[in-house]
XYZ file of C-alpha atoms in Angstrom:
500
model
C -6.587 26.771 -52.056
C -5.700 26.274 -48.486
C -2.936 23.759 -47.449
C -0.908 23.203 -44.396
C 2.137 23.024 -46.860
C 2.279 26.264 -48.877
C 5.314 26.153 -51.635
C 6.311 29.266 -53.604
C 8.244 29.144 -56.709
C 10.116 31.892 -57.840
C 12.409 32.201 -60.931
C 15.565 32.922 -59.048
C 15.133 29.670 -56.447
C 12.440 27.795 -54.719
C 11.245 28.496 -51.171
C 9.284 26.473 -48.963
C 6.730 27.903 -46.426
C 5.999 26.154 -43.407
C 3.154 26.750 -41.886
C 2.458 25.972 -37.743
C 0.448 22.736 -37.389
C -0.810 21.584 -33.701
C 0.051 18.057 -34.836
C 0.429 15.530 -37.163
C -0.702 12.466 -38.151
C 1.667 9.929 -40.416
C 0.114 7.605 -42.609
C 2.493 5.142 -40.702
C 1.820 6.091 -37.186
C -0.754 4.565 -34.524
C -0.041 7.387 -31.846
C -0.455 11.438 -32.543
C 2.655 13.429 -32.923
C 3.613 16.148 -30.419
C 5.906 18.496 -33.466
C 4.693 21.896 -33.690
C 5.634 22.302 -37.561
C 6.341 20.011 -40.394
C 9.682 19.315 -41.351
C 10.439 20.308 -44.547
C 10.581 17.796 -47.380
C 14.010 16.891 -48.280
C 15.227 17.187 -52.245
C 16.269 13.526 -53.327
C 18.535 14.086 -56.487
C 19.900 16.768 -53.852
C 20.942 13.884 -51.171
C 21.723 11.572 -54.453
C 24.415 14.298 -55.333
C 25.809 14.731 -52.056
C 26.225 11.465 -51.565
C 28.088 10.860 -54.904
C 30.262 13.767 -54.050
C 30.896 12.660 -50.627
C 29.377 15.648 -49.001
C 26.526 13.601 -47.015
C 27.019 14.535 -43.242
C 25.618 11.436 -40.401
C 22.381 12.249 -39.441
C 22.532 13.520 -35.832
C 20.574 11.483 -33.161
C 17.389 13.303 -33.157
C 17.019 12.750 -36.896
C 18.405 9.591 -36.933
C 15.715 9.080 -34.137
C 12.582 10.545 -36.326
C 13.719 7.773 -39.320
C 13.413 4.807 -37.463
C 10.133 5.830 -36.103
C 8.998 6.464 -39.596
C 10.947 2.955 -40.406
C 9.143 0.934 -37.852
C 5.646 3.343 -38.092
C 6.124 4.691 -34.778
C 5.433 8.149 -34.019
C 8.324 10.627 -32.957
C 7.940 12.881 -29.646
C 9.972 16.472 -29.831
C 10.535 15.634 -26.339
C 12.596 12.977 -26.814
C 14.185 14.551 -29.967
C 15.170 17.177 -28.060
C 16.755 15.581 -25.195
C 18.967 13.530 -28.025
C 19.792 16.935 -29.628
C 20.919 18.153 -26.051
C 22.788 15.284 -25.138
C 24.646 15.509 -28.303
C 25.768 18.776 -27.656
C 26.540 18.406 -24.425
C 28.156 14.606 -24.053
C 29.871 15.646 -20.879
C 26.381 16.483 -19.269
C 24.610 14.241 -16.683
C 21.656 13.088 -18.286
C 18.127 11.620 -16.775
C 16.023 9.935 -18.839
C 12.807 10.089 -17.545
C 9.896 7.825 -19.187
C 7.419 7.663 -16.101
C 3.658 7.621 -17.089
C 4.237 8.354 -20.463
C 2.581 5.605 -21.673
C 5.274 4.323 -24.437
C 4.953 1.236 -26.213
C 8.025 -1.200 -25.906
C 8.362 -0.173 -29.714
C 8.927 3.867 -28.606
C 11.173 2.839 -25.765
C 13.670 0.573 -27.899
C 14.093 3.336 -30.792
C 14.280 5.802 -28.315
C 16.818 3.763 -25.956
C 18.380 2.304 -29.409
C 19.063 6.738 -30.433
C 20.431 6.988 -27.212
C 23.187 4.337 -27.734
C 24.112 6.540 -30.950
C 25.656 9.510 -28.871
C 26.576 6.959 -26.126
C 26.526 9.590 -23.682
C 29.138 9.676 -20.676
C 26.846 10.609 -17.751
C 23.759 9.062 -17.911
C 22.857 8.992 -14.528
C 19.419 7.706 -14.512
C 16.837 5.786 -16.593
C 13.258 6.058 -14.796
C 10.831 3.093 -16.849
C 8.727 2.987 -14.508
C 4.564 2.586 -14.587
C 4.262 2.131 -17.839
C 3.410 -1.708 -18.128
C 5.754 -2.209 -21.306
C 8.010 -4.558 -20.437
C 8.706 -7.821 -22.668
C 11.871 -9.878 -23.136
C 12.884 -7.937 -26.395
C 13.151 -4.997 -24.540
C 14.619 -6.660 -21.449
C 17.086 -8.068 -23.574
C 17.752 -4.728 -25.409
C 17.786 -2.682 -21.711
C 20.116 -5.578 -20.611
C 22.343 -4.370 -23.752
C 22.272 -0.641 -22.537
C 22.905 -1.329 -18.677
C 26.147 -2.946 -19.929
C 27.643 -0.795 -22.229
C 26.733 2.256 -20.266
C 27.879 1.872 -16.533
C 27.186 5.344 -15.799
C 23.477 4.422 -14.862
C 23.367 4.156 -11.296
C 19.620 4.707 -10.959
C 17.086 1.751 -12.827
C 12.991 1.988 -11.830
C 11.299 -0.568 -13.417
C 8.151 -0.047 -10.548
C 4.776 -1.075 -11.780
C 5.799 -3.257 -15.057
C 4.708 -6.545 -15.461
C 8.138 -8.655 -15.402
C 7.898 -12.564 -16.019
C 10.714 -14.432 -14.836
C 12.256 -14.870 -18.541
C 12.560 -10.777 -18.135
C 13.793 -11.223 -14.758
C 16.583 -14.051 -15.891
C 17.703 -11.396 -18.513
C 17.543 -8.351 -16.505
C 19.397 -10.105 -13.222
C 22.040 -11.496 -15.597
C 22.742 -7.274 -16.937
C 22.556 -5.999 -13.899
C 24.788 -8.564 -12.130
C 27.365 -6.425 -14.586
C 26.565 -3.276 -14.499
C 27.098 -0.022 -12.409
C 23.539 0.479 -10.981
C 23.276 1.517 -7.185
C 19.964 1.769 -6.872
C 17.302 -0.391 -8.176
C 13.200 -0.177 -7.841
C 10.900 -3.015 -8.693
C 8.133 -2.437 -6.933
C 4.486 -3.750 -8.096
C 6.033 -5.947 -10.657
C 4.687 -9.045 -9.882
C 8.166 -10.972 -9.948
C 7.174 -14.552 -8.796
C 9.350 -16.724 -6.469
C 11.907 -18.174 -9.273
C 11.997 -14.685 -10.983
C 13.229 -13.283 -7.278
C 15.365 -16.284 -6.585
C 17.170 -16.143 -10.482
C 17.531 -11.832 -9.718
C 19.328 -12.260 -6.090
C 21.094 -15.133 -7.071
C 22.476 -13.211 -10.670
C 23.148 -9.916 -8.073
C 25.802 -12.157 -5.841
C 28.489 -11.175 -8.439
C 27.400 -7.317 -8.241
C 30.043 -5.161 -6.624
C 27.642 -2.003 -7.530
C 24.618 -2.064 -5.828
C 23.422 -0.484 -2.907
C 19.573 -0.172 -2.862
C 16.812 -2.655 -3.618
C 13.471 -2.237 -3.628
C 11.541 -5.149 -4.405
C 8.173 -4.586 -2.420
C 4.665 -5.790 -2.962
C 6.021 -8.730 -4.988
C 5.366 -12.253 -5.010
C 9.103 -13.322 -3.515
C 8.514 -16.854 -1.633
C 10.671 -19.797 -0.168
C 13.360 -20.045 -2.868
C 13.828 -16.348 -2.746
C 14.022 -15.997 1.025
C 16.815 -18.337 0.691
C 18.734 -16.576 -2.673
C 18.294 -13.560 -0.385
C 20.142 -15.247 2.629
C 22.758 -16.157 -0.015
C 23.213 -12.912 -1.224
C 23.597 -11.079 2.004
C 26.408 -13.001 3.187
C 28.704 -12.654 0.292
C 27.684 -8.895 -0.424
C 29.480 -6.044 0.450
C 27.761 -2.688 -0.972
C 24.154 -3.610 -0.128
C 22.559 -0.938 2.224
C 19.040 -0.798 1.846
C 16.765 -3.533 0.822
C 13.513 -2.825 1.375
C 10.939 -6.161 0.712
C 7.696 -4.794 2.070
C 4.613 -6.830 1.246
C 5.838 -10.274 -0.141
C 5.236 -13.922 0.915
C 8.409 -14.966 3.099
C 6.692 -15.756 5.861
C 8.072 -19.872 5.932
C 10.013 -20.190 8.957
C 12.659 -22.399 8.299
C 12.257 -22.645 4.720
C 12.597 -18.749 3.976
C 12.601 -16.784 7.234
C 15.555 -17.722 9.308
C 17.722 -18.129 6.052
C 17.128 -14.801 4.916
C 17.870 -13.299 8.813
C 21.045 -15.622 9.624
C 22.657 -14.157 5.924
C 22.556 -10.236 7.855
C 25.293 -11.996 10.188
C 28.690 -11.786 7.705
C 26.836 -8.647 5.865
C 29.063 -5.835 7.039
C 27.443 -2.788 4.973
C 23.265 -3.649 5.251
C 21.549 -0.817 7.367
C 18.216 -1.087 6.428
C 16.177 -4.494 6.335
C 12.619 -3.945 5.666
C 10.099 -6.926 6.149
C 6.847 -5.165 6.911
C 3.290 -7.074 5.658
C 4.963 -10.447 5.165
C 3.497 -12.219 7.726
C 5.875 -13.216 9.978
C 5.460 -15.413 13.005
C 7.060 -18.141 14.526
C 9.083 -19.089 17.825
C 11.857 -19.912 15.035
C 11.403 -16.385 13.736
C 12.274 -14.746 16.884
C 15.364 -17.030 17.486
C 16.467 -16.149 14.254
C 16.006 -12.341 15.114
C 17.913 -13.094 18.364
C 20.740 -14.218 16.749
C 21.503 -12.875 13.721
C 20.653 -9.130 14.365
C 22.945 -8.344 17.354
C 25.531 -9.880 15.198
C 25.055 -7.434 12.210
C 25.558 -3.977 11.692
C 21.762 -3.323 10.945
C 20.337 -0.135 11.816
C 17.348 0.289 10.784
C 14.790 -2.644 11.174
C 11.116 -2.295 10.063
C 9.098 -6.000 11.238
C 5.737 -3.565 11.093
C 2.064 -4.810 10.213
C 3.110 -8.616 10.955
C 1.556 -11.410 12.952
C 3.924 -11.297 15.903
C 2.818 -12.314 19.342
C 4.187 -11.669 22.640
C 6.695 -14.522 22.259
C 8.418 -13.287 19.273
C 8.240 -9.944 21.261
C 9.564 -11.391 24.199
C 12.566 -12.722 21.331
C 13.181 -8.949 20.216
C 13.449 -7.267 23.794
C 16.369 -9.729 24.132
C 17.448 -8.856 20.936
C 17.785 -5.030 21.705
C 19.296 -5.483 24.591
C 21.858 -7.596 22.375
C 22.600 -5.507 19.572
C 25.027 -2.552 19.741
C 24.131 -0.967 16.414
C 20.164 -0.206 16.473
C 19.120 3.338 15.652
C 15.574 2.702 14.903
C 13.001 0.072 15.044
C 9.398 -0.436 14.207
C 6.894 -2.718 14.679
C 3.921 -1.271 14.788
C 0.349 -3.209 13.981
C 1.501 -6.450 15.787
C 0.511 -8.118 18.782
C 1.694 -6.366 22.167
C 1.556 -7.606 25.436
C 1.522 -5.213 28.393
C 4.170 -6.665 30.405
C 6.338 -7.426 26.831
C 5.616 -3.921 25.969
C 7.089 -2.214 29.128
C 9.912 -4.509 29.074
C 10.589 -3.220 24.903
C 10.049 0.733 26.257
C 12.619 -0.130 29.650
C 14.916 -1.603 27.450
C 14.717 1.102 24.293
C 15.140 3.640 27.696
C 18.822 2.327 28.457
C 19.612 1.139 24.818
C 22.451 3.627 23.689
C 22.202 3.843 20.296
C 18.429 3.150 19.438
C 16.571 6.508 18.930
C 13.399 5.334 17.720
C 11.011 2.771 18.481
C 7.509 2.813 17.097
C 4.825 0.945 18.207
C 2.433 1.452 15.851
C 0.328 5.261 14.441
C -2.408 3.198 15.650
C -1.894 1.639 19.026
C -2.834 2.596 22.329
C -0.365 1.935 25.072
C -1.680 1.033 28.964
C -1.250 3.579 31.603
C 1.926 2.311 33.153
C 3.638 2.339 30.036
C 2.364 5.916 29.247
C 4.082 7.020 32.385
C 7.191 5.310 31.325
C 6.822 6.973 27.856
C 7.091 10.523 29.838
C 9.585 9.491 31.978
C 11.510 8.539 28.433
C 10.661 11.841 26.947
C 11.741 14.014 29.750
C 15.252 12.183 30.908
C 16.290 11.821 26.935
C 14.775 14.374 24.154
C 16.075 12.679 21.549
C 14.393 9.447 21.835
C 11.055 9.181 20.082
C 8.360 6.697 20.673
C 5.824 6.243 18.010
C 1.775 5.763 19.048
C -1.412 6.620 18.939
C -3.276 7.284 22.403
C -3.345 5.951 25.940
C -6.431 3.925 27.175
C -8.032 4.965 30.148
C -8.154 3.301 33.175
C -11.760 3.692 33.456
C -13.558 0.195 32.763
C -16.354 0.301 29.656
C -19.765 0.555 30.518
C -21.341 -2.791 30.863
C -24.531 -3.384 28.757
C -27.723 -3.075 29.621
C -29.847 -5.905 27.465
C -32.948 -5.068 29.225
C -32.923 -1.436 28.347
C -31.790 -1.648 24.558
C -35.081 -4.980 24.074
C -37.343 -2.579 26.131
C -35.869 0.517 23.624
C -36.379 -1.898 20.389
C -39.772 -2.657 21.308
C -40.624 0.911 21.835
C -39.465 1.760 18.522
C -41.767 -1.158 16.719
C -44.676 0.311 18.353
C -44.506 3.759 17.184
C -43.044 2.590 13.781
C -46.534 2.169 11.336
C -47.215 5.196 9.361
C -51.296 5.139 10.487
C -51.994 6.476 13.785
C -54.456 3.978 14.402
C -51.483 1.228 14.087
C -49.191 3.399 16.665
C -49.265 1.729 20.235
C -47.494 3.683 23.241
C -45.308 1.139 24.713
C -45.886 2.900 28.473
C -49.694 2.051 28.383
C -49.251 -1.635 28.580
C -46.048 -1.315 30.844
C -49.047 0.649 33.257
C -51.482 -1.986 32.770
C -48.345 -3.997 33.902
C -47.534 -2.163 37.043
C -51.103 -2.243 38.105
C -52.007 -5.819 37.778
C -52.268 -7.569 40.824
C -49.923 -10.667 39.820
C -46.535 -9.230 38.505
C -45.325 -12.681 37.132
C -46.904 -13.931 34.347
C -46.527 -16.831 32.429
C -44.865 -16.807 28.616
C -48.182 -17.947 27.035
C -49.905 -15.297 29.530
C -47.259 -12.510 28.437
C -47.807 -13.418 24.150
C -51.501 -13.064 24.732
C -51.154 -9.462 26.320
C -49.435 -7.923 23.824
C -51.800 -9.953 21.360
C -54.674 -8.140 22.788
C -52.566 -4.794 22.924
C -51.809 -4.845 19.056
C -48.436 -4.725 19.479
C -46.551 -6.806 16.527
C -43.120 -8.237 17.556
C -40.611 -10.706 15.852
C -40.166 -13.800 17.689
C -36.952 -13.245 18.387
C -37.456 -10.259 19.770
C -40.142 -11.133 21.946
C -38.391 -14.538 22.977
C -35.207 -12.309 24.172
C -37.391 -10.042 25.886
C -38.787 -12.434 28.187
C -35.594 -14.533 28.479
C -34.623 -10.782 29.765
C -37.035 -11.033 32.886
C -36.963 -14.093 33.150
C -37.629 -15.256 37.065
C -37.469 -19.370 38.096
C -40.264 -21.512 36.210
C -39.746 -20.180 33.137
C -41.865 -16.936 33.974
C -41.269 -13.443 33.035
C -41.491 -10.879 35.779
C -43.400 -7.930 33.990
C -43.532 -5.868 37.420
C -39.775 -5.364 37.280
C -40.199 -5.080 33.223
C -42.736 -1.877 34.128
C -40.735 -0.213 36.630
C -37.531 -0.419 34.245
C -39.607 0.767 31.611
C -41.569 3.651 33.532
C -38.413 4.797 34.609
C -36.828 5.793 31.875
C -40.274 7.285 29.938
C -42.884 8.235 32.274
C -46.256 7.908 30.540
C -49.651 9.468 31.465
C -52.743 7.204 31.908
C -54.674 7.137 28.695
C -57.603 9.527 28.768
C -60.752 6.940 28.583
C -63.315 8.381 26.412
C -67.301 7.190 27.554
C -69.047 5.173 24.904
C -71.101 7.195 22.571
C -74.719 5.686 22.902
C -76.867 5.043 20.137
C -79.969 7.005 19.154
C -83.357 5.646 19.541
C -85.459 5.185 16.283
């Protein structure tokens, strides 16, 4: 009989077999379990005995682990198993849990997060959650639980989870006491109110250092939560909002900006794809940056004009603290732009300024780009190309009609349908009046077989069109004839007819 389970029983004792399995399915379980081998099957009177004598040791983490997931009919991973054995044996280890693209349920997380609190380690550095789309106010509240108790966790990524703003209220209220630096939330479609109840929770935070919150929904209220929070912080250094909606001037803009004025530790303020525009904008940028201690400013793929540009040059030329700056994919004007290259030329501090992967710079400020290059090394300016000074090529609408009509004639697939465009441009050339009428000009190509849209026949003669409405086909020939000199037609005689 073949088993996976093999038991022998001898006289002397009882031995159980275990045989390798590639995995296992419980009764209980909706997902596949990872083990290699089945656990052998425990004796009950055995545990009933131990227990009555007092003998029955805890169950250590990873077991403890396996029961609830048999409890709650969730299947167990050896992975995480054997990170709880490990972290059990070593308490005193930094630890890094790690749940990225796993695909857990919010019911695998909890147990899992729920074994972890068992050996409360000491150094659990970092708790990684992210892309998994799992995320519901059970486990927010039960995560909320674990950020508190454990302040070792500097390092939260909750990127690519759905978080409503019930989530967000309990998350912001954990984190506002908790010891975590560095916290992602990217693609987690946090709405206005979620953003304005996280930044306004985070004002108590003494702990927290980087933010990423791009390609959100973050609006008015949080523009303003954010202007809040950056004048009574004092550990924020990065906070990166890339691709959100705080593009209100007074509402959410110039809040946000005039908060960077009492922040003493912020060196990196990103605000790229947010539309941004405004007069008001660039005042605000006048005003509040020079009086921060911002370093690093990204204002890239924007809707800036020349007058908010005009608003930064004076800006740079205020600020004492710049190291780089980048505003690429907005709108330049040449005399703005070699004011902004002058002025990043005798800025001390700024090292960088990047105009864009994808712009081309004028001439004149090419040569000041070289002149940059060659007096200071270090200074680096970011662009695509330089445009030449050579004027495009104007276009030729007579040429590309007389080309399209060319093409129709030698376009039908019979050869008795082909016409050769240069044998009616000849019959052209050698008629005796050059200008024709437009009613005169539709009935020669009638009687040549030649089949054009109206369209394309009305902007051909509009083309060569000479006073009175006529259409000068002499000039239309010689343009023609230029460009594809045709041979006269060979003219066959006419076969005659045999008598009777």
């Amino acid at each position: 009989m073949n088993s996976k389970l093999e038991v022998c029983v001898n006289d002397e004792d009882t031995s159980i077999k275990n045989q390798a399995c590639p995995y296992r399915v419980s009764s209980q379980s909706s997902v596949v379990d990872d083990a290699e081998e089945f656990t052998a099957l425990e004796d009950p009177d055995g545990r009933i005995e131990r227990i009555e004598l007092g003998n029955e040791k805890p169950p250590s983490s990873s077991e403890w682990y396996r029961l609830q997931s048999n409890i709650y009919g969730a299947a167990s991973f050896e992975i995480v198993a054997e990170l709880l054995d490990t972290v059990q044996q070593n308490p005193a280890a930094t630890v890094q849990l790690d749940f990225n693209r796993c695909g857990y349920t919010n019911l695998h997380v909890q147990i899992a997060l729920d074994a972890l609190m068992q050996t409360r380690p000491q150094c659990l550095a970092r708790l990684d959650l992210s892309r998994n789309r799992l995320m519901n106010i059970s486990l927010a509240r039960y995560l909320g639980n674990v950020l508190m108790e454990l302040q070792s966790i500097v390092h939260l990524s909750l990127s690519f989870n759905t978080l409503d703003d019930e989530c967000v209220g309990v998350l912001g209220d954990a984190l506002s006491n908790s010891g975590v630096r560095l916290l992602e939330a990217a693609h987690c479609a946090i709405t206005d109110r979620g953003g304005s109840l996280l930044f306004s929770a985070l004002i108590y935070n003494d702990c927290v250092e980087q933010m990423d919150l791009s390609w959100n929904h973050l609006d008015t209220a949080s523009g303003q939560a954010i202007g809040r929070l950056l004048s009574t912080q004092n550990t924020l250094k990065e906070l990166i909002l890339t691709g959100n909606h705080l593009y209100q001037e007074l509402q959410c803009t110039v809040p946000l900006l005039l908060g960077t004025i009492s922040n003493e530790t912020l060196d990196l303020l990103d605000l790229s794809w947010n539309g941004l525009r405004g007069e008001e904008v660039g005042r605000a940028l006048l005003r509040a940056i020079p009086q921060s201690n911002l370093k690093r400013l990204k204002l890239q793929c924007n809707m800036l004009t020349p007058l908010e540009m005009s608003f930064i040059v004076k800006m740079v030329k205020k600020s004492e603290t710049l190291v780089e700056l980048w505003l690429g994919s907005n709108e330049f004007g040449d005399t703005v732009t070699v004011d902004l290259v002058r002025t990043f030329m005798r800025h001390q501090t700024l090292q960088l300024l990047s105009l864009g992967s994808f712009h081309f710079i004028p001439q004149t400020v090419a040569k000041l780009c070289r002149i940059c290059k060659r007096r200071y090394p270090t200074k680096q300016i970011i662009y695509q190309g330089v445009l030449r000074a050579n004027p495009p090529r104007p276009v030729d609408v007579q040429d590309m009609l007389l080309e399209r009509c060319r093409f129709l004639a030698q376009k039908p697939k019979k050869a008795k349908l082909k016409r050769d465009l240069g044998h009616l441009m000849l019959q052209f050339g050698d008629a005796e009046n050059a200008v024709l009428t437009r009613e005169e000009f539709d009935l020669a190509l009638k009687r040549f077989r030649l089949k054009l849209d109206r369209a394309l026949l009305d902007a051909l003669m509009d083309a060569f069109e000479v006073p009175k409405r006529l259409v000068d086909t002499g000039a239309m020939a010689v343009k023609y004839l230029t460009k594809h000199p045709t041979e006269r037609p060979i003219v066959m005689p006419a076969k005659r007819k045999g008598k009777k």
